[in-house]
Coordinates of C-alpha atoms in Angstrom, one line a residue:
X20 CA -119.8 -34.9 166.4
X21 CA -121.9 -38.1 166.1
X22 CA -124.7 -38.7 169.0
X23 CA -124.6 -41.7 169.9
X24 CA -128.8 -43.0 170.1
X25 CA -130.8 -46.2 169.8
X26 CA -133.0 -46.6 166.0
X27 CA -136.0 -47.4 165.1
X28 CA -137.2 -50.3 165.2
X29 CA -139.6 -51.6 162.3
X30 CA -141.5 -53.1 164.1
X31 CA -142.9 -50.5 166.6
X32 CA -146.7 -49.5 165.8
X33 CA -146.8 -45.4 165.1
X34 CA -147.7 -44.6 168.9
X35 CA -144.5 -45.9 170.1
X36 CA -142.7 -44.0 167.6
X37 CA -144.6 -40.7 168.4
X38 CA -143.5 -40.9 172.1
X39 CA -140.5 -41.2 171.7
X40 CA -140.0 -38.8 168.9
X41 CA -141.5 -36.6 171.5
X42 CA -138.5 -37.4 173.9
X43 CA -135.5 -37.5 172.3
X44 CA -135.7 -35.4 168.9
X45 CA -136.5 -31.5 169.3
X46 CA -137.8 -31.5 165.7
X47 CA -139.0 -33.8 162.4
X48 CA -138.1 -33.4 158.6
X49 CA -140.8 -35.2 156.3
X50 CA -138.7 -36.2 153.5
X51 CA -139.7 -36.5 150.5
X52 CA -138.3 -37.0 147.4
X53 CA -139.1 -35.4 143.6
X54 CA -139.2 -35.9 140.0
X55 CA -135.8 -35.9 140.3
X56 CA -134.7 -38.3 142.9
X57 CA -133.9 -34.8 145.7
X58 CA -134.8 -34.9 148.4
X59 CA -136.9 -32.1 150.1
X60 CA -138.7 -32.1 152.9
X61 CA -141.1 -29.5 155.6
X62 CA -139.6 -29.3 158.9
X63 CA -141.8 -29.3 162.4
X64 CA -141.5 -28.9 166.1
X65 CA -141.6 -32.7 167.9
X66 CA -144.4 -31.2 169.4
X67 CA -146.5 -31.0 166.3
X68 CA -145.5 -34.6 165.1
X69 CA -148.6 -36.6 166.4
X70 CA -151.1 -34.0 164.6
X71 CA -148.6 -34.0 162.0
X72 CA -148.7 -37.2 161.4
X73 CA -152.1 -37.9 162.1
X74 CA -153.1 -35.5 159.5
X75 CA -150.6 -35.0 156.7
X76 CA -149.3 -31.4 155.2
X77 CA -150.8 -29.9 152.5
X78 CA -147.9 -29.7 149.5
X79 CA -147.4 -27.5 146.0
X80 CA -147.6 -30.7 143.4
X81 CA -145.2 -28.3 141.9
X82 CA -142.0 -28.8 144.3
X83 CA -142.8 -32.5 143.4
X84 CA -143.3 -31.9 139.9
X85 CA -140.7 -29.6 139.0
X86 CA -143.5 -27.3 137.4
X87 CA -146.2 -26.3 137.7
X88 CA -149.6 -28.0 137.5
X89 CA -152.7 -26.6 138.2
X90 CA -154.4 -30.6 138.4
X91 CA -151.9 -31.6 140.5
X92 CA -151.1 -28.7 142.4
X93 CA -152.9 -29.7 145.6
X94 CA -150.9 -32.2 147.4
X95 CA -150.8 -34.0 151.4
X96 CA -148.3 -35.5 152.6
X97 CA -148.2 -38.6 154.9
X98 CA -145.3 -39.4 157.0
X99 CA -144.5 -43.7 157.8
X100 CA -143.2 -43.5 160.7
X101 CA -141.8 -47.2 160.7
X102 CA -139.1 -45.6 158.0
X103 CA -138.3 -42.5 160.6
X104 CA -134.5 -41.8 162.4
X105 CA -132.9 -39.9 164.3
X106 CA -130.4 -37.9 163.3
X107 CA -127.4 -38.6 164.9
X108 CA -125.8 -35.5 164.7
X109 CA -126.4 -33.0 166.4
X110 CA -126.7 -29.5 165.3
X111 CA -124.6 -26.1 165.1
X112 CA -126.7 -24.9 168.2
X113 CA -126.6 -28.7 169.6
X114 CA -130.3 -29.9 168.8
X115 CA -131.8 -33.3 167.9
X116 CA -133.8 -33.9 164.6
X117 CA -135.2 -36.8 162.8
X118 CA -135.9 -37.6 160.0
X119 CA -139.3 -39.6 158.5
X120 CA -140.0 -40.2 154.8
X121 CA -143.8 -39.6 153.5
X122 CA -146.4 -40.9 151.1
X123 CA -147.2 -38.0 149.1
X124 CA -150.6 -37.9 148.1
X125 CA -153.5 -36.7 146.1
X126 CA -156.3 -34.5 146.5
X127 CA -158.5 -37.3 146.8
X128 CA -156.1 -39.3 149.5
X129 CA -154.6 -42.3 147.3
X130 CA -150.6 -42.2 146.1
X131 CA -149.7 -40.0 143.8
X132 CA -149.2 -40.7 140.4
X133 CA -145.8 -39.0 140.3
X134 CA -144.9 -39.7 143.7
X135 CA -141.8 -41.8 143.3
X136 CA -141.4 -43.1 145.7
X137 CA -145.3 -44.5 144.7
X138 CA -144.5 -46.0 141.8
X139 CA -141.5 -48.0 142.8
X140 CA -144.6 -49.4 145.3
X141 CA -146.3 -50.1 141.9
X142 CA -143.6 -52.0 141.1
X143 CA -142.4 -53.6 143.3
X144 CA -145.5 -54.7 143.5
X145 CA -145.9 -55.9 140.5
X146 CA -143.0 -58.2 141.0
X147 CA -144.6 -59.8 143.8
X148 CA -147.7 -60.5 142.1
X149 CA -145.2 -62.8 140.2
X150 CA -143.5 -64.2 143.2
X151 CA -140.5 -62.2 142.0
X152 CA -139.1 -60.6 145.6
X153 CA -137.0 -58.1 144.7
X154 CA -133.3 -57.0 146.6
X155 CA -131.3 -54.6 145.4
X156 CA -128.1 -52.8 146.7
X157 CA -126.4 -49.5 145.1
X158 CA -122.7 -48.3 145.7
X159 CA -122.5 -44.8 145.0
X160 CA -119.1 -43.6 143.5
X161 CA -118.2 -39.9 145.1
X162 CA -115.3 -37.0 145.2
X163 CA -114.2 -35.4 147.9
X164 CA -112.7 -32.1 147.0
X165 CA -111.0 -29.3 148.7
X166 CA -112.8 -25.7 147.4
X167 CA -111.5 -23.1 145.4
X168 CA -111.7 -19.7 143.9
X169 CA -111.4 -20.5 140.5
X170 CA -114.8 -21.9 139.8
X171 CA -114.1 -25.6 139.4
X172 CA -116.1 -27.8 141.6
X173 CA -112.4 -28.5 144.0
X174 CA -109.3 -30.0 143.9
X175 CA -109.5 -33.9 145.3
X176 CA -108.9 -33.9 149.0
X177 CA -105.8 -36.6 148.4
X178 CA -103.7 -37.3 145.6
X179 CA -104.0 -41.3 146.7
X180 CA -105.2 -44.1 144.0
X181 CA -107.6 -47.5 143.9
X182 CA -108.5 -49.2 147.1
X183 CA -104.3 -47.4 147.7
X184 CA -103.9 -47.0 151.7
X185 CA -103.7 -43.4 151.8
X186 CA -102.1 -41.0 153.8
X187 CA -104.3 -38.3 154.2
X188 CA -106.7 -38.5 157.4
X189 CA -108.9 -35.9 157.1
X190 CA -111.0 -37.2 154.3
X191 CA -110.3 -41.0 155.8
X192 CA -111.7 -39.0 158.8
X193 CA -114.8 -37.9 156.5
X194 CA -115.5 -41.3 155.7
X195 CA -115.5 -42.8 158.8
X196 CA -118.5 -40.5 159.8
X197 CA -120.0 -40.7 157.5
X198 CA -120.5 -44.4 157.6
X199 CA -121.0 -44.2 161.5
X200 CA -123.1 -41.8 161.0
X201 CA -125.1 -45.0 158.4
X202 CA -125.0 -47.6 160.9
X203 CA -126.5 -45.1 163.6
X204 CA -129.3 -45.1 161.1
X205 CA -129.6 -48.4 161.1
X206 CA -128.2 -49.0 157.2
X207 CA -125.6 -52.2 157.6
X208 CA -121.7 -50.7 156.3
X209 CA -120.1 -53.1 155.0
X210 CA -117.2 -51.5 154.0
X211 CA -115.2 -47.9 152.9
X212 CA -112.5 -48.1 150.5
X213 CA -110.5 -45.1 147.8
X214 CA -112.0 -45.2 144.4
X215 CA -109.7 -45.4 140.9
X216 CA -108.9 -41.3 140.9
X217 CA -107.5 -39.1 143.8
X218 CA -109.8 -38.1 146.2
X219 CA -112.7 -40.3 144.7
X220 CA -114.2 -42.5 147.4
X221 CA -116.7 -45.4 147.8
X222 CA -119.5 -46.3 151.3
X223 CA -121.1 -50.2 150.3
X224 CA -123.9 -50.7 152.6
X225 CA -125.8 -54.5 152.7
X226 CA -128.2 -55.0 150.5
X227 CA -132.2 -55.1 150.9
X228 CA -136.1 -55.2 150.0
X229 CA -135.8 -51.7 146.4
X230 CA -137.7 -49.4 148.3
X231 CA -135.2 -49.6 151.3
X232 CA -132.4 -49.8 149.6
X233 CA -133.7 -45.8 147.8
X234 CA -134.3 -44.3 150.9
X235 CA -130.8 -45.6 151.9
X236 CA -128.9 -43.9 149.2
X237 CA -130.7 -41.1 149.3
X238 CA -129.8 -41.2 153.1
X239 CA -126.6 -41.8 152.3
X240 CA -125.8 -39.1 149.7
X241 CA -127.2 -36.8 152.5
X242 CA -124.9 -37.7 155.4
X243 CA -122.2 -37.3 153.3
X244 CA -122.8 -34.0 152.4
X245 CA -123.2 -32.7 155.8
X246 CA -120.4 -35.0 157.2
X247 CA -117.6 -33.6 154.2
X248 CA -119.4 -30.0 155.3
X249 CA -118.2 -30.3 158.7
X250 CA -114.8 -31.4 158.5
X251 CA -114.5 -29.0 154.9
X252 CA -114.9 -30.5 152.5
X253 CA -117.5 -31.2 149.5
X254 CA -118.9 -35.0 148.7
X255 CA -120.0 -34.3 145.5
X256 CA -122.2 -37.1 143.9
X257 CA -123.0 -35.6 140.0
X258 CA -121.4 -37.8 137.3
X259 CA -118.5 -35.6 135.5
X260 CA -117.1 -33.3 137.8
X261 CA -113.3 -32.9 137.5
X262 CA -112.8 -33.4 133.1
X263 CA -108.8 -35.0 133.8
X264 CA -110.3 -37.7 135.9
X265 CA -113.4 -40.5 135.6
X266 CA -116.8 -39.7 136.7
X267 CA -118.3 -41.0 139.1
X268 CA -120.6 -44.1 139.0
X269 CA -123.8 -45.8 140.5
X270 CA -123.0 -49.8 140.3
X271 CA -126.9 -50.7 140.7
X272 CA -127.0 -54.0 142.4
X273 CA -130.2 -56.0 141.2
X274 CA -131.3 -60.4 142.3
X275 CA -135.3 -62.2 142.3
X276 CA -136.1 -64.5 145.1
X277 CA -139.5 -65.8 146.3
X278 CA -141.7 -64.6 147.7
X279 CA -142.8 -67.3 149.8
X280 CA -141.9 -68.4 153.6
X281 CA -138.7 -70.1 153.8
X282 CA -137.8 -72.7 150.8
X283 CA -140.1 -70.6 148.7
X284 CA -138.1 -67.9 149.4
X285 CA -135.4 -68.8 147.1
X286 CA -132.8 -67.3 145.1
X287 CA -134.4 -67.5 141.6
X288 CA -131.5 -66.5 139.4
X289 CA -129.3 -68.9 140.3
X290 CA -130.1 -72.7 138.8
X291 CA -127.0 -74.8 139.9
X292 CA -126.7 -77.3 136.6
X293 CA -126.1 -73.4 134.6
X294 CA -122.2 -73.8 133.8
X295 CA -122.9 -70.0 134.9
X296 CA -125.3 -70.3 137.5
X297 CA -127.9 -68.6 135.9
X298 CA -130.9 -69.6 136.1
X299 CA -133.3 -68.9 132.6
X300 CA -135.0 -66.5 134.3
X301 CA -132.1 -64.7 135.3
X302 CA -131.1 -65.1 131.5
X303 CA -134.9 -63.7 130.3
X304 CA -133.9 -61.0 132.5
X305 CA -130.7 -60.0 131.9
X306 CA -132.6 -60.1 128.3
X307 CA -135.1 -57.5 129.1
X308 CA -132.4 -54.8 130.8
X309 CA -130.8 -55.0 127.9
X310 CA -133.4 -55.1 125.5
X311 CA -135.2 -51.3 127.0
X312 CA -131.0 -50.4 127.8
X313 CA -131.7 -47.3 126.5
X314 CA -134.7 -46.4 128.0
X315 CA -133.5 -47.1 131.4
X316 CA -130.3 -44.9 130.2
X317 CA -132.4 -41.6 130.6
X318 CA -133.0 -43.3 133.9
X319 CA -130.0 -44.3 135.1
X320 CA -128.0 -40.9 133.8
X321 CA -130.7 -38.3 133.5
X322 CA -128.4 -34.9 133.5
X323 CA -127.0 -32.5 130.5
X324 CA -123.1 -33.8 133.0
X325 CA -124.6 -37.7 133.0
X326 CA -122.6 -37.9 129.8
X327 CA -120.2 -36.0 130.1
X328 CA -119.6 -39.3 131.7
X329 CA -120.9 -42.0 129.2
X330 CA -118.4 -41.3 126.7
X331 CA -116.0 -44.2 125.1
X332 CA -112.8 -45.6 126.1
X333 CA -113.5 -43.0 129.2
X334 CA -113.6 -45.9 131.9
X335 CA -117.2 -45.8 131.8
X336 CA -119.4 -48.5 129.5
X337 CA -121.2 -46.8 126.7
X338 CA -122.4 -50.5 124.9
X339 CA -125.6 -52.5 125.0
X340 CA -123.6 -56.2 126.2
X341 CA -123.0 -58.2 128.9
X342 CA -120.0 -60.6 131.1
X343 CA -119.5 -62.9 133.6
X344 CA -116.1 -61.4 133.6
X345 CA -115.3 -58.0 131.8
X346 CA -115.8 -55.1 134.5
X347 CA -115.9 -52.3 131.3
X348 CA -119.4 -53.8 130.6
X349 CA -122.3 -52.2 131.1
X350 CA -124.3 -54.6 132.6
X351 CA -122.2 -58.1 134.4
X352 CA -123.7 -60.9 136.2
X353 CA -121.9 -61.2 139.8
X354 CA -122.1 -64.2 142.4
X355 CA -120.6 -67.3 143.0
X356 CA -122.6 -70.5 141.8
X357 CA -121.5 -71.6 145.2
X358 CA -123.5 -69.3 146.9
X359 CA -126.7 -69.0 145.3
X360 CA -127.7 -66.0 146.2
X361 CA -125.4 -63.3 146.0
X362 CA -126.6 -64.4 142.1
X363 CA -127.4 -60.8 140.8
X364 CA -126.7 -59.3 138.1
X365 CA -124.8 -55.1 138.2
X366 CA -126.1 -52.7 136.0
X367 CA -122.3 -50.5 135.7
X368 CA -123.2 -47.5 133.0
X369 CA -126.2 -45.0 136.1
X370 CA -125.1 -42.4 137.8
X371 CA -125.5 -40.7 140.8
X372 CA -127.9 -38.5 139.6
X373 CA -130.3 -41.3 139.2
X374 CA -133.4 -41.0 140.7
X375 CA -133.3 -44.7 142.0
X376 CA -137.4 -45.4 143.0
X377 CA -137.7 -44.9 139.1
X378 CA -134.5 -46.1 138.0
X379 CA -135.5 -49.2 140.0
X380 CA -138.8 -49.5 138.8
X381 CA -138.3 -49.5 135.3
X382 CA -135.5 -52.1 135.7
X383 CA -138.4 -54.2 137.0
X384 CA -140.8 -53.2 134.3
X385 CA -137.8 -54.6 131.5
X386 CA -136.6 -58.1 133.7
X387 CA -140.5 -58.7 133.4
X388 CA -141.1 -57.7 130.1
X389 CA -138.0 -60.1 129.3
X390 CA -139.4 -62.6 131.1
X391 CA -142.7 -62.9 129.5
X392 CA -141.9 -62.5 125.9
X393 CA -139.5 -65.6 126.3
X394 CA -136.1 -63.4 125.3
X395 CA -132.7 -64.5 124.1
X396 CA -129.1 -63.4 125.8
X397 CA -127.1 -63.5 122.9
X398 CA -123.4 -64.0 124.4
X399 CA -121.3 -62.7 126.3
X400 CA -118.4 -60.2 125.4
X401 CA -115.9 -61.3 128.0
X402 CA -113.1 -58.2 125.8
X403 CA -113.3 -54.6 126.2
X404 CA -116.0 -53.2 123.3
X405 CA -114.3 -50.0 122.2
X406 CA -111.3 -52.3 121.4
X407 CA -114.5 -54.5 118.7
X408 CA -114.2 -52.6 115.5
X409 CA -117.7 -51.5 113.6
X410 CA -117.7 -54.6 111.9
X411 CA -116.6 -56.8 115.1
X412 CA -119.8 -55.1 116.8
X413 CA -122.0 -56.1 114.9
X414 CA -121.6 -60.0 114.5
X415 CA -122.4 -59.6 118.2
X416 CA -124.9 -58.0 118.4
X417 CA -124.0 -55.1 120.7
X418 CA -124.8 -51.4 119.8
X419 CA -124.7 -48.3 121.8
X420 CA -125.9 -46.8 124.7
X421 CA -127.8 -43.7 123.7
X422 CA -124.5 -40.1 124.1
X423 CA -126.6 -37.1 125.1
X424 CA -129.9 -36.5 126.9
X425 CA -131.5 -36.0 123.9
X426 CA -131.0 -39.8 122.7
X427 CA -132.1 -41.3 125.6
X428 CA -135.3 -39.4 126.4
X429 CA -136.1 -40.4 122.5
X430 CA -135.5 -44.0 123.6
X431 CA -137.2 -43.6 126.9
X432 CA -140.7 -41.8 124.2
X433 CA -140.2 -44.9 122.7
X434 CA -140.3 -47.6 125.3
X435 CA -144.2 -48.4 125.9
X436 CA -142.7 -50.5 128.6
X437 CA -140.5 -48.8 130.5
X438 CA -142.7 -45.2 130.8
X439 CA -145.7 -47.8 131.3
X440 CA -143.7 -48.9 135.2
X441 CA -143.2 -44.7 134.9
X442 CA -147.0 -43.4 134.6
X443 CA -148.3 -41.0 132.0
X444 CA -148.0 -37.9 134.6
X445 CA -143.6 -39.3 136.4
X446 CA -142.6 -40.0 132.1
X447 CA -143.8 -36.4 131.4
X448 CA -142.7 -35.0 133.9
X449 CA -139.1 -36.1 133.7
X450 CA -138.7 -35.7 129.8
X451 CA -140.1 -31.9 130.0
X452 CA -138.0 -30.9 133.3
X453 CA -134.9 -33.5 131.2
X454 CA -135.1 -31.4 128.1
X455 CA -135.6 -28.2 130.1
X456 CA -132.6 -28.3 131.2
X457 CA -130.9 -29.6 128.0
X458 CA -132.5 -26.1 127.2
X459 CA -131.2 -24.3 129.5
X460 CA -126.9 -25.2 129.1
X461 CA -127.4 -24.6 125.5
X462 CA -128.3 -21.3 126.9
X463 CA -124.5 -21.0 128.5
X464 CA -121.5 -19.9 127.2
X465 CA -118.7 -21.8 128.4
X466 CA -114.8 -20.5 129.3
X467 CA -114.2 -24.0 126.7
X468 CA -115.6 -21.5 123.9
X469 CA -114.6 -18.4 124.5
X470 CA -111.4 -19.2 124.3
X471 CA -112.0 -21.3 121.1
X472 CA -113.8 -19.0 118.9
X473 CA -113.5 -15.6 121.2
X474 CA -111.1 -14.1 118.8
X475 CA -111.4 -16.4 115.3
X476 CA -114.8 -17.0 115.9

């Protein structure tokens, strides 16, 4: 099922990559993402690789923006050869395929302002100009489901629970297929385990720089879907696919390190003299994301379905609070003070429908704002916020995260720090498409409504 091949090494130049593509693959998929974070592609024969690599390929801007815009209709894909990977599975007819991420350029040949990868590049450059290199990691939960004729998302592929040793080898084999494929594409997979609910899984790969981590998350989702389908299952990353089971989370881990070589590349979130091991920079950065949490919710939970997961008493964090040990909180400080590089922030409220490029950019902007304004970090909340009364929450200064998509979009629109990080065009596209989804949702008549109001309305 998976063919063992060598993967691209970043230090190779474009000509070397081109030579290997001509020899190793039959087709090349040019990858980019739309504003929602969905992978898009143009596939070209390998024989045309050198031409496309040098000249690029014209792109209709509506594919990226999600709506027609005459001002941005003519864009160009420019492959980034350093991102080339040899897809380690063949097509049903035995052909081999390479994949390469592209930069999106505007009509003047500049990075397109609303290209999600360009947005994140700008955010990383701003962070590095402050002497801070971001390090990101993600843990994406998903369901492995078997199809049904009922019109539902499916039924869980196994009946195991949290970290159980499953006896359903079919579901385990899908995870092994995914892990092996990712390794062959150059991702270091640390492991996979069963999540809380029947059929729910999680695959963890090594932390890395911001852009590479976002790219890898999209490769993970695509690879999981392909490997599951090849074994007769479906890999589902939507936030809340099954009403009676927990939703899928995207846990985002982030830290900062110095930008210089050697000792200058020290972990900036660690302070050995602090009781929690947290540096003042870490505290200010965390205070920043708490302050901007409503706007970040619009980026981390961008769909109508996201808010079916973000409900109280659902195992999902719905309050703007942080903790060192409480796993039910939206923001958690993770790491061993004795291991400085392990100190990091874990964001537990986002879900896998997030566009990681935009979410990461928003987080970095919130970090910088918290540092610049010297925001003070409130006390940690080491008890589940759902168990506190309204008065107790008020005393602790804990507010709720947005509970529906329009509320989150209003918070994003009002947050000049996060929208500035996205840029006007990307921020408008996020708002435009999300509001269109919300309007479409309100035109749908659900079975629940028919059952509840059909004969009694």
